[in-house]
XYZ file of N, CA and C in Angstrom:
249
model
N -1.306 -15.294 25.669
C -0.662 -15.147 24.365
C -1.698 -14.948 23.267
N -1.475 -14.297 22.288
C -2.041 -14.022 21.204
C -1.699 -14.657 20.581
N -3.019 -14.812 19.190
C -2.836 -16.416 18.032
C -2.537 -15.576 16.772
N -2.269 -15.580 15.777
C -2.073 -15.023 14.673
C -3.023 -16.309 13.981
N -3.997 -15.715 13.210
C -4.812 -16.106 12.215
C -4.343 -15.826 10.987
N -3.750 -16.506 10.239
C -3.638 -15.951 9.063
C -3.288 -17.104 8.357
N -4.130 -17.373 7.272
C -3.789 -18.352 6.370
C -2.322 -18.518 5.835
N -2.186 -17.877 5.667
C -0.847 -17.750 4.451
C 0.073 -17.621 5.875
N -0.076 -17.412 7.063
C 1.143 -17.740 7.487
C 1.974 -19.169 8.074
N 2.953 -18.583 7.707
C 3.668 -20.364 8.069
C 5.100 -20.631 9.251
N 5.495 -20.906 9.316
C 7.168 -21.341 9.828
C 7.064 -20.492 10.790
N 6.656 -19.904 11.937
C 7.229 -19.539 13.133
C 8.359 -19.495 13.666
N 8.758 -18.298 13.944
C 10.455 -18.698 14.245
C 10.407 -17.561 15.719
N 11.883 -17.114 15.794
C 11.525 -16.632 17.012
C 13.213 -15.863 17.456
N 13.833 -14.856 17.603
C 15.181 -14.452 17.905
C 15.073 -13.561 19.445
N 16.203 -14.119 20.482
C 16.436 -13.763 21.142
C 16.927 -12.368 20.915
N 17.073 -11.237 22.464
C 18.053 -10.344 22.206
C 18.779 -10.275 21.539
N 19.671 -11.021 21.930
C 21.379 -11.003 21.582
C 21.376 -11.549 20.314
N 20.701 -12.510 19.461
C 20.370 -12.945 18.586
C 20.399 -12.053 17.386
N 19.260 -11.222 17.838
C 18.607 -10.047 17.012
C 19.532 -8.852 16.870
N 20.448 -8.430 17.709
C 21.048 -7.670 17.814
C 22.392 -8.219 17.086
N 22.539 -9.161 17.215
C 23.615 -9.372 16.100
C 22.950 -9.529 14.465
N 22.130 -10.199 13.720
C 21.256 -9.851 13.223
C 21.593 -8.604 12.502
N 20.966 -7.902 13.311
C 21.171 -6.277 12.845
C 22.363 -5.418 12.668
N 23.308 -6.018 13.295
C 24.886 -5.353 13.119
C 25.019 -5.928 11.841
N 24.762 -7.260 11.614
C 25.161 -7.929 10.175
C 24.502 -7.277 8.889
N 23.190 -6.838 9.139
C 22.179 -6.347 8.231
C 22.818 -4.975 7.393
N 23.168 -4.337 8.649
C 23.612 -3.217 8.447
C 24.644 -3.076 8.226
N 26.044 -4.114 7.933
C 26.786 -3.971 7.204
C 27.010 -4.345 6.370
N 25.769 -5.271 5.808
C 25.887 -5.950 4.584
C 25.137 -4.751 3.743
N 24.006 -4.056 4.379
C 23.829 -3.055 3.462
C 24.532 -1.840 2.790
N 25.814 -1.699 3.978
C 26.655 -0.448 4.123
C 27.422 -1.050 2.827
N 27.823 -2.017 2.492
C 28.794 -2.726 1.816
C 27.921 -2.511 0.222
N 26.912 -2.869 0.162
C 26.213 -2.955 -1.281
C 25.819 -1.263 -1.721
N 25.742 -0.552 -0.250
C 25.503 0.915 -0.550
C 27.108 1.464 -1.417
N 28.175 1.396 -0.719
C 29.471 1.292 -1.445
C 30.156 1.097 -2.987
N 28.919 -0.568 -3.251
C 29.414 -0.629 -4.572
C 28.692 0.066 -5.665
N 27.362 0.689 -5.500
C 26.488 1.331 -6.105
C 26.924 2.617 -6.908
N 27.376 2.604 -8.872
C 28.446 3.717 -9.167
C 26.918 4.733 -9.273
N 25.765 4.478 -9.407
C 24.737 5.690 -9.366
C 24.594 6.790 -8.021
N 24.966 7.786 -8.411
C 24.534 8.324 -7.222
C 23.134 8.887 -6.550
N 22.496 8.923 -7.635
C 21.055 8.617 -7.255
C 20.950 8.040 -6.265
N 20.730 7.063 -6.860
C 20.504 5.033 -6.529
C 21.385 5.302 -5.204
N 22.186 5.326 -4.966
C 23.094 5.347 -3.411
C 22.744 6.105 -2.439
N 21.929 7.782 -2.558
C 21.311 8.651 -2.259
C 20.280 7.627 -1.296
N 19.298 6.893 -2.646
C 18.403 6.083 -1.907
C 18.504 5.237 -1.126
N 19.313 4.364 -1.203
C 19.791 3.527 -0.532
C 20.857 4.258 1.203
N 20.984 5.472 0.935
C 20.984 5.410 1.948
C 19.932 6.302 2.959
N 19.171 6.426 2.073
C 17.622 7.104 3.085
C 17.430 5.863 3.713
N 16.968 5.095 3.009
C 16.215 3.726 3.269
C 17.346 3.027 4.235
N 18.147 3.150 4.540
C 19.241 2.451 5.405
C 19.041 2.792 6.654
N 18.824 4.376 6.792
C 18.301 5.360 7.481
C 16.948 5.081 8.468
N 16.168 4.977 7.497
C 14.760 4.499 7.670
C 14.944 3.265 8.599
N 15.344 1.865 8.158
C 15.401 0.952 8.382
C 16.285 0.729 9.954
N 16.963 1.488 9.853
C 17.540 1.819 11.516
C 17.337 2.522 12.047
N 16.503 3.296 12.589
C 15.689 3.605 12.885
C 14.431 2.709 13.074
N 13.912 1.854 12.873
C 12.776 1.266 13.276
C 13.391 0.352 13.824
N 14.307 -0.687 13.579
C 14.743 -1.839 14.185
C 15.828 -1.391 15.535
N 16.368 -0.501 15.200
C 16.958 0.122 16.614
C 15.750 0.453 17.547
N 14.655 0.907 17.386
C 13.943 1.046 18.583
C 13.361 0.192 18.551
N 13.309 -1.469 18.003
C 12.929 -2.140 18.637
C 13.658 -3.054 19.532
N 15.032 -2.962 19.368
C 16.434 -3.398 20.057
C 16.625 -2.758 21.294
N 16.377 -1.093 21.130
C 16.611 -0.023 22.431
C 15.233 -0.605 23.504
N 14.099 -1.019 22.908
C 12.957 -1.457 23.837
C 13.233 -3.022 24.651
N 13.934 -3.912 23.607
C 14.273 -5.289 24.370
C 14.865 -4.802 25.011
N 16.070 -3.815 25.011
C 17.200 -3.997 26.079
C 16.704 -2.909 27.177
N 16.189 -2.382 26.964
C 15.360 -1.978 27.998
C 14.305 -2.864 29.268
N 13.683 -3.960 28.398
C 13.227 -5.337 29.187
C 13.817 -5.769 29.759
N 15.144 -6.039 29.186
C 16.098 -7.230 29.490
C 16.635 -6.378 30.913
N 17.246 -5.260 30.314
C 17.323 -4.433 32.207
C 16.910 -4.706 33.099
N 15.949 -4.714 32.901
C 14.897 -4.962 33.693
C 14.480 -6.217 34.481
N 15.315 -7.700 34.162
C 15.205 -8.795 34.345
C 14.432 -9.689 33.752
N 13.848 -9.206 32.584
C 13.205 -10.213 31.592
C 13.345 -11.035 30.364
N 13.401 -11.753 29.881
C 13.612 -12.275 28.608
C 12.439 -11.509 27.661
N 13.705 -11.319 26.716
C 12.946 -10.588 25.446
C 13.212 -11.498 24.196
N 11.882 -11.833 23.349
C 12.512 -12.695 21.867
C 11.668 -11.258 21.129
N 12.052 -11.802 19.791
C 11.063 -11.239 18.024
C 10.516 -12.410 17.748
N 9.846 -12.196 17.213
C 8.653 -13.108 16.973
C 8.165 -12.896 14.923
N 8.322 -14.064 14.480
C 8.223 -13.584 13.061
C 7.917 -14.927 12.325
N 7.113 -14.869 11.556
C 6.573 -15.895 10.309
C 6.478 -15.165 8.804
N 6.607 -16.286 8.188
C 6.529 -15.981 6.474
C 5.172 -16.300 5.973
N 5.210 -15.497 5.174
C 3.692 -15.721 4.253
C 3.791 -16.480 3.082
N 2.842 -16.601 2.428
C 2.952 -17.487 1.043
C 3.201 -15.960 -0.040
């Protein structure tokens, strides 16, 4: 295992698959929901690049656990806060 050095980091936490993957269904409809109330259309434009963006990276890291997990392994995320 690898150590993370980092001062400023703190609280270790840790989400299973299934965890994470719910997680992300929630994320993404709490964003879909605030994209909705947004009367700028600019501003909504952006919000939904960045929605875009953002699923896209966390989906392939979901499509890679469950790809593990296929496979017969336990998969977590792994995540701490900084100061």
């Amino acid at each position: 295992p690898k150590k993370v050095r980092d001062p400023d980091a703190h609280t270790p936490s840790w989400l299973t698959f299934n965890e994470y993957t719910s997680a992300l269904i929630l994320s993404e409809k709490d964003y879909r929901r605030m994209i909705n109330e947004v009367d700028n259309p600019e501003l909504k434009d952006l919000y939904k690049k960045d929605l875009k963006k953002y699923l896209v990276e966390y989906k392939a890291i979901s499509a890679a656990m469950e790809s593990i997990e296929n496979a017969g392994f336990m998969t977590r995320v792994v995540f701490w806060f900084d100061n």
